[in-house]
Coordinates of C-alpha atoms and ligand atoms in Angstrom, one line a residue:
M13 CA 41.9 -40.7 -28.1
T14 CA 45.2 -38.3 -27.7
A15 CA 46.5 -37.3 -25.2
L16 CA 46.6 -33.4 -25.8
P17 CA 50.7 -32.7 -24.5
R18 CA 51.3 -35.7 -27.0
R19 CA 49.7 -34.0 -29.9
A20 CA 51.0 -30.8 -28.8
A21 CA 54.3 -32.6 -29.3
L22 CA 53.8 -34.4 -32.2
L23 CA 52.2 -31.0 -34.1
L24 CA 55.4 -29.0 -33.4
A25 CA 57.7 -31.8 -34.5
L26 CA 55.9 -31.4 -38.0
L27 CA 55.6 -27.9 -37.9
L28 CA 59.8 -28.3 -37.6
L29 CA 59.7 -30.6 -40.3
A30 CA 57.9 -28.7 -42.6
P31 CA 60.6 -26.0 -44.0
P32 CA 63.1 -27.7 -45.7
A33 CA 61.3 -28.8 -48.2
L34 CA 59.1 -25.8 -48.4
A35 CA 62.4 -23.6 -48.8
Q36 CA 63.8 -26.3 -51.8
G37 CA 61.0 -24.7 -53.0
K38 CA 59.3 -28.0 -54.5
P39 CA 55.8 -28.0 -56.6
R40 CA 54.1 -29.2 -53.9
A41 CA 50.0 -30.4 -53.8
A42 CA 48.2 -27.9 -51.4
A43 CA 47.7 -30.0 -48.2
P44 CA 44.1 -31.1 -47.3
D45 CA 43.2 -29.0 -44.3
G46 CA 40.8 -31.7 -42.3
R47 CA 37.3 -30.4 -44.2
C48 CA 34.9 -32.6 -42.8
S49 CA 32.7 -33.0 -46.2
A50 CA 28.9 -33.7 -45.3
A51 CA 28.7 -36.8 -44.9
Q52 CA 31.4 -36.9 -42.1
M53 CA 29.6 -34.2 -40.6
G54 CA 25.8 -36.3 -40.3
A55 CA 28.8 -38.7 -38.3
I56 CA 29.2 -36.6 -35.8
R57 CA 26.2 -34.9 -35.5
A58 CA 24.1 -38.1 -35.0
A59 CA 27.5 -39.2 -32.3
F60 CA 26.7 -36.1 -30.7
A61 CA 23.1 -36.5 -30.7
T62 CA 23.4 -40.0 -28.9
A63 CA 25.8 -38.9 -26.5
R64 CA 24.1 -36.7 -25.5
T65 CA 20.7 -39.1 -25.0
R66 CA 23.7 -41.3 -23.1
Q67 CA 25.5 -39.4 -20.8
G68 CA 22.0 -38.1 -20.2
E69 CA 21.3 -41.6 -19.1
A70 CA 24.8 -42.2 -17.2
L71 CA 24.0 -39.0 -15.7
A72 CA 20.0 -40.2 -13.9
F73 CA 22.0 -43.5 -13.1
F74 CA 24.2 -41.8 -11.3
F75 CA 22.4 -39.4 -9.3
R76 CA 19.8 -42.8 -8.4
A77 CA 22.6 -44.7 -7.1
P78 CA 25.8 -43.4 -6.7
D79 CA 27.3 -45.9 -5.1
H80 CA 26.3 -48.9 -7.5
A81 CA 28.5 -50.9 -8.5
H82 CA 29.1 -50.1 -12.0
V83 CA 30.4 -46.5 -10.7
R84 CA 32.5 -48.4 -8.0
R85 CA 33.1 -50.2 -11.3
W86 CA 35.3 -47.5 -13.0
F87 CA 35.5 -44.9 -10.5
G88 CA 35.9 -46.7 -7.1
D89 CA 35.9 -44.3 -4.3
A90 CA 36.9 -41.0 -5.9
P91 CA 35.1 -38.6 -4.4
R92 CA 30.9 -37.9 -5.5
P93 CA 31.0 -34.6 -5.0
V94 CA 33.7 -34.4 -7.7
L95 CA 32.6 -37.2 -9.9
A96 CA 28.7 -35.5 -10.5
Q97 CA 30.1 -32.2 -11.6
N98 CA 32.1 -33.3 -14.0
L99 CA 29.3 -35.8 -15.7
K100 CA 27.8 -32.5 -15.5
T101 CA 30.2 -30.5 -17.2
I102 CA 30.6 -33.1 -20.0
A103 CA 27.3 -33.4 -21.0
A104 CA 27.2 -29.3 -21.0
A105 CA 30.2 -29.8 -23.4
L106 CA 28.1 -31.9 -25.4
A107 CA 25.3 -29.8 -25.0
R108 CA 27.5 -26.9 -27.2
E109 CA 28.5 -29.2 -30.4
D110 CA 28.8 -26.0 -32.1
A111 CA 31.5 -24.1 -29.7
F112 CA 33.6 -27.2 -31.7
R113 CA 35.3 -26.7 -35.0
F114 CA 35.9 -29.8 -36.5
E115 CA 38.2 -31.6 -38.4
C116 CA 38.1 -34.6 -40.6
L117 CA 40.8 -37.0 -42.3
H118 CA 43.1 -35.0 -41.1
P119 CA 46.7 -35.9 -43.1
Q120 CA 49.2 -35.3 -40.1
A121 CA 46.5 -35.1 -37.3
C122 CA 45.6 -38.7 -37.8
A123 CA 48.7 -40.0 -38.8
P124 CA 50.3 -41.7 -35.7
G125 CA 46.0 -43.3 -36.0
P126 CA 44.1 -41.9 -33.5
L127 CA 40.4 -42.8 -33.5
A128 CA 39.4 -38.8 -32.9
Y129 CA 41.8 -36.4 -31.1
T130 CA 40.8 -32.7 -29.3
R131 CA 43.1 -29.4 -28.7
P132 CA 41.7 -26.7 -26.5
V133 CA 42.7 -23.9 -28.4
G134 CA 40.3 -22.9 -30.4
L135 CA 38.4 -26.2 -29.6
V136 CA 39.1 -28.2 -31.9
M137 CA 38.1 -31.8 -32.0
G138 CA 38.7 -34.4 -35.0
F139 CA 38.2 -37.6 -36.1
C140 CA 40.0 -39.6 -38.1
A141 CA 39.5 -43.4 -40.1
G142 CA 39.0 -45.3 -36.8
F143 CA 36.3 -43.0 -36.0
F144 CA 34.1 -43.5 -39.1
A145 CA 34.7 -47.7 -39.0
A146 CA 33.5 -47.6 -35.0
P147 CA 29.9 -48.9 -34.7
E148 CA 27.2 -46.9 -33.3
A149 CA 26.5 -48.7 -29.5
G150 CA 29.2 -50.6 -26.9
R151 CA 32.8 -50.3 -26.9
D152 CA 34.8 -47.8 -28.5
S153 CA 31.7 -46.8 -30.2
R154 CA 31.5 -43.0 -32.3
F155 CA 29.5 -41.9 -29.0
G156 CA 32.2 -43.3 -26.5
I157 CA 34.5 -41.4 -28.8
V158 CA 32.3 -38.7 -28.8
I159 CA 32.5 -38.2 -25.1
H160 CA 36.1 -39.5 -24.5
E161 CA 36.9 -35.9 -26.4
A162 CA 34.4 -34.2 -24.7
S163 CA 36.2 -35.2 -21.3
H164 CA 39.6 -33.9 -22.5
A165 CA 37.7 -30.4 -23.4
A166 CA 35.3 -29.9 -20.6
I167 CA 37.1 -31.2 -17.7
G168 CA 40.8 -31.3 -18.6
T169 CA 41.0 -35.7 -18.8
V170 CA 44.4 -37.2 -19.8
D171 CA 44.6 -40.6 -21.0
A172 CA 47.0 -41.8 -18.1
G173 CA 45.4 -45.6 -19.7
Y174 CA 43.5 -47.0 -22.7
G175 CA 41.0 -49.4 -23.1
P176 CA 39.1 -51.2 -20.2
E177 CA 41.5 -53.4 -18.3
A178 CA 44.0 -49.7 -18.0
A179 CA 40.7 -48.6 -16.8
L180 CA 39.2 -50.4 -14.3
K181 CA 42.6 -50.9 -12.5
L182 CA 42.8 -47.3 -12.1
A183 CA 39.1 -47.1 -10.9
L184 CA 40.7 -50.0 -8.1
K185 CA 43.7 -47.9 -7.5
T186 CA 43.9 -44.7 -7.6
P187 CA 40.5 -43.5 -7.9
E188 CA 41.6 -40.2 -8.2
R189 CA 43.4 -40.8 -11.5
A190 CA 40.0 -42.2 -12.8
L191 CA 38.4 -39.4 -11.9
N192 CA 40.8 -37.6 -14.3
N193 CA 41.3 -40.5 -17.6
A194 CA 39.0 -39.6 -20.5
D195 CA 38.5 -44.1 -21.2
N196 CA 36.8 -44.0 -17.1
Y197 CA 34.4 -41.8 -18.8
E198 CA 33.3 -43.4 -21.9
Y199 CA 32.8 -46.9 -20.7
F200 CA 30.7 -45.8 -17.6
V201 CA 28.2 -44.9 -20.0
E202 CA 29.1 -46.9 -23.2
F203 CA 28.9 -49.9 -20.5
L204 CA 26.0 -48.6 -18.6
P205 CA 23.8 -51.4 -17.5
G206 CA 20.0 -51.2 -19.1
P207 CA 17.1 -50.1 -16.9
Ligands
ZN302 ZN1 42.2 -39.6 -25.3

Protein backbone atom coordinates (compact mmCIF):
# COMPACT_ATOMS: atom_id res chain seq x y z
CA MET A 1 0.00 0.00 0.00
CA THR A 2 2.79 2.31 -0.91
CA ALA A 3 2.58 5.52 -2.87
CA LEU A 4 4.08 5.17 -6.31
CA PRO A 5 6.62 7.97 -5.97
CA ARG A 6 7.90 6.54 -2.67
CA ARG A 7 8.13 3.12 -4.30
CA ALA A 8 10.12 4.55 -7.18
CA ALA A 9 12.43 6.42 -4.82
CA LEU A 10 13.05 3.29 -2.82
CA LEU A 11 13.87 1.22 -5.87
CA LEU A 12 16.25 3.90 -7.04
CA ALA A 13 17.93 3.90 -3.63
CA LEU A 14 18.32 0.13 -3.77
CA LEU A 15 19.82 0.33 -7.23
CA LEU A 16 22.26 2.97 -6.07
CA LEU A 17 23.24 0.84 -3.08
CA ALA A 18 23.78 -2.31 -5.11
CA PRO A 19 26.88 -1.56 -7.24
CA PRO A 20 29.61 -1.46 -4.51
CA ALA A 21 28.92 -5.01 -3.34
CA LEU A 22 28.88 -6.23 -6.93
CA ALA A 23 32.02 -4.31 -7.77
CA GLN A 24 33.91 -6.05 -5.01
CA GLY A 25 33.30 -9.30 -6.83
CA LYS A 26 31.88 -11.03 -3.79
CA PRO A 27 29.99 -14.16 -4.62
CA ARG A 28 26.33 -13.41 -4.06
CA ALA A 29 23.39 -15.72 -4.05
CA ALA A 30 21.07 -15.00 -6.94
CA ALA A 31 18.50 -12.51 -5.67
CA PRO A 32 15.07 -14.05 -5.38
CA ASP A 33 13.00 -12.50 -8.15
CA GLY A 34 9.70 -12.35 -6.31
CA ARG A 35 8.17 -15.11 -8.38
CA CYS A 36 4.82 -16.30 -7.04
CA SER A 37 4.32 -19.93 -6.08
CA ALA A 38 1.19 -21.79 -7.20
CA ALA A 39 -0.27 -21.43 -3.70
CA GLN A 40 0.44 -17.70 -3.66
CA MET A 41 -1.14 -17.31 -7.12
CA GLY A 42 -4.18 -19.17 -5.78
CA ALA A 43 -4.53 -16.64 -2.97
CA ILE A 44 -4.13 -13.72 -5.39
CA ARG A 45 -6.70 -15.09 -7.86
CA ALA A 46 -9.17 -15.76 -5.04
CA ALA A 47 -8.70 -12.19 -3.78
CA PHE A 48 -9.27 -10.83 -7.31
CA ALA A 49 -12.44 -12.91 -7.68
CA THR A 50 -13.85 -11.59 -4.40
CA ALA A 51 -12.74 -8.06 -5.29
CA ARG A 52 -14.65 -8.25 -8.60
CA THR A 53 -17.81 -9.45 -6.84
CA ARG A 54 -17.60 -6.85 -4.07
CA GLN A 55 -16.68 -4.00 -6.43
CA GLY A 56 -19.72 -4.95 -8.53
CA GLU A 57 -21.92 -4.82 -5.43
CA ALA A 58 -20.43 -1.46 -4.50
CA LEU A 59 -21.12 -0.11 -8.00
CA ALA A 60 -24.73 -1.30 -7.85
CA PHE A 61 -25.08 0.24 -4.38
CA PHE A 62 -23.69 3.54 -5.64
CA PHE A 63 -26.01 3.72 -8.65
CA ARG A 64 -29.03 2.88 -6.47
CA ALA A 65 -28.21 5.58 -3.94
CA PRO A 66 -25.39 7.95 -4.93
CA ASP A 67 -26.07 10.16 -1.92
CA HIS A 68 -26.43 7.37 0.62
CA ALA A 69 -24.76 8.07 3.98
CA HIS A 70 -22.21 5.35 3.15
CA VAL A 71 -21.19 7.11 -0.07
CA ARG A 72 -21.02 10.45 1.77
CA ARG A 73 -18.96 8.85 4.55
CA TRP A 74 -16.15 7.81 2.21
CA PHE A 75 -16.40 10.44 -0.54
CA GLY A 76 -18.19 13.41 1.01
CA ASP A 77 -19.76 15.59 -1.66
CA ALA A 78 -17.22 14.68 -4.36
CA PRO A 79 -18.74 15.03 -7.85
CA ARG A 80 -20.84 11.92 -8.48
CA PRO A 81 -20.11 11.61 -12.22
CA VAL A 82 -16.37 11.47 -11.50
CA LEU A 83 -16.87 8.97 -8.67
CA ALA A 84 -19.09 6.81 -10.91
CA GLN A 85 -16.43 6.75 -13.61
CA ASN A 86 -13.66 5.96 -11.12
CA LEU A 87 -15.58 3.06 -9.59
CA LYS A 88 -16.24 1.67 -13.07
CA THR A 89 -12.62 2.06 -14.15
CA ILE A 90 -11.42 0.19 -11.05
CA ALA A 91 -13.95 -2.58 -11.81
CA ALA A 92 -12.59 -2.79 -15.36
CA ALA A 93 -9.04 -3.17 -14.05
CA LEU A 94 -10.15 -5.95 -11.69
CA ALA A 95 -11.70 -7.71 -14.68
CA ARG A 96 -8.36 -7.63 -16.49
CA GLU A 97 -6.44 -9.64 -13.92
CA ASP A 98 -4.20 -11.17 -16.55
CA ALA A 99 -2.93 -7.74 -17.60
CA PHE A 100 -0.94 -7.56 -14.36
CA ARG A 101 2.44 -9.06 -13.70
CA PHE A 102 2.43 -10.39 -10.15
CA GLU A 103 5.28 -10.49 -7.68
CA CYS A 104 5.24 -12.25 -4.30
CA LEU A 105 7.40 -11.60 -1.24
CA HIS A 106 9.95 -9.69 -3.29
CA PRO A 107 12.77 -9.19 -0.78
CA GLN A 108 13.58 -5.60 -1.73
CA ALA A 109 10.12 -4.32 -2.60
CA CYS A 110 8.64 -5.86 0.55
CA ALA A 111 11.47 -4.74 2.85
CA PRO A 112 9.80 -1.45 3.93
CA GLY A 113 6.81 -3.48 5.05
CA PRO A 114 3.94 -2.72 2.67
CA LEU A 115 1.06 -5.19 2.39
CA ALA A 116 1.29 -4.83 -1.38
CA TYR A 117 2.53 -2.38 -4.02
CA THR A 118 1.84 -1.38 -7.60
CA ARG A 119 4.18 -0.08 -10.27
CA PRO A 120 2.46 1.38 -13.31
CA VAL A 121 5.37 0.57 -15.61
CA GLY A 122 4.76 -3.00 -16.73
CA LEU A 123 1.61 -3.10 -14.56
CA VAL A 124 3.38 -4.84 -11.71
CA MET A 125 1.33 -5.71 -8.64
CA GLY A 126 3.34 -7.12 -5.77
CA PHE A 127 2.16 -8.86 -2.63
CA CYS A 128 4.06 -9.03 0.65
CA ALA A 129 3.73 -11.14 3.78
CA GLY A 130 1.02 -8.90 5.27
CA PHE A 131 -1.25 -9.58 2.30
CA PHE A 132 -1.02 -13.35 2.72
CA ALA A 133 -1.67 -12.99 6.46
CA ALA A 134 -4.65 -10.66 5.92
CA PRO A 135 -8.23 -11.83 6.58
CA GLU A 136 -10.59 -12.76 3.76
CA ALA A 137 -13.13 -10.09 4.67
CA GLY A 138 -13.40 -6.95 6.76
CA ARG A 139 -10.91 -4.13 7.21
CA ASP A 140 -7.65 -4.52 5.27
CA SER A 141 -8.75 -7.84 3.85
CA ARG A 142 -7.07 -9.50 0.91
CA PHE A 143 -9.76 -8.48 -1.56
CA GLY A 144 -9.70 -4.92 -0.16
CA ILE A 145 -5.94 -4.74 -0.65
CA VAL A 146 -6.47 -5.80 -4.28
CA ILE A 147 -9.04 -3.01 -4.76
CA HIS A 148 -6.62 -0.53 -3.17
CA GLU A 149 -3.83 -1.59 -5.54
CA ALA A 150 -6.13 -1.72 -8.56
CA SER A 151 -7.12 1.89 -7.85
CA HIS A 152 -3.45 2.89 -8.08
CA ALA A 153 -3.12 1.12 -11.43
CA ALA A 154 -6.51 2.09 -12.90
CA ILE A 155 -7.05 5.71 -11.91
CA GLY A 156 -3.69 6.71 -10.46
CA THR A 157 -4.80 7.13 -6.86
CA VAL A 158 -2.20 8.12 -4.28
CA ASP A 159 -1.85 7.30 -0.59
CA ALA A 160 -2.79 10.69 0.85
CA GLY A 161 -3.84 9.02 4.08
CA TYR A 162 -3.71 5.47 5.42
CA GLY A 163 -6.37 3.89 7.58
CA PRO A 164 -10.08 4.56 8.09
CA GLU A 165 -9.64 7.68 10.23
CA ALA A 166 -7.48 9.43 7.67
CA ALA A 167 -9.81 8.38 4.85
CA LEU A 168 -12.90 9.62 6.69
CA LYS A 169 -11.21 12.94 7.38
CA LEU A 170 -10.35 13.38 3.69
CA ALA A 171 -13.96 12.68 2.72
CA LEU A 172 -15.25 15.21 5.22
CA LYS A 173 -12.75 18.02 4.66
CA THR A 174 -11.31 17.57 1.17
CA PRO A 175 -13.60 15.31 -0.91
CA GLU A 176 -11.56 15.94 -4.04
CA ARG A 177 -8.59 14.33 -2.27
CA ALA A 178 -10.75 11.43 -1.04
CA LEU A 179 -11.57 10.87 -4.71
CA ASN A 180 -7.86 10.36 -5.35
CA ASN A 181 -6.96 8.33 -2.25
CA ALA A 182 -6.64 4.54 -2.57
CA ASP A 183 -7.87 3.70 0.93
CA ASN A 184 -11.18 5.52 0.37
CA TYR A 185 -12.01 3.08 -2.44
CA GLU A 186 -10.87 0.13 -0.36
CA TYR A 187 -12.96 1.02 2.70
CA PHE A 188 -15.98 2.05 0.64
CA VAL A 189 -16.18 -1.56 -0.55
CA GLU A 190 -14.91 -3.34 2.57
CA PHE A 191 -17.48 -1.61 4.77
CA LEU A 192 -20.33 -1.68 2.24
CA PRO A 193 -23.61 -2.09 4.15
CA GLY A 194 -25.34 -5.42 3.65
CA PRO A 195 -28.47 -5.73 1.50
ZN1 LIG B 1 -1.33 2.35 -1.75
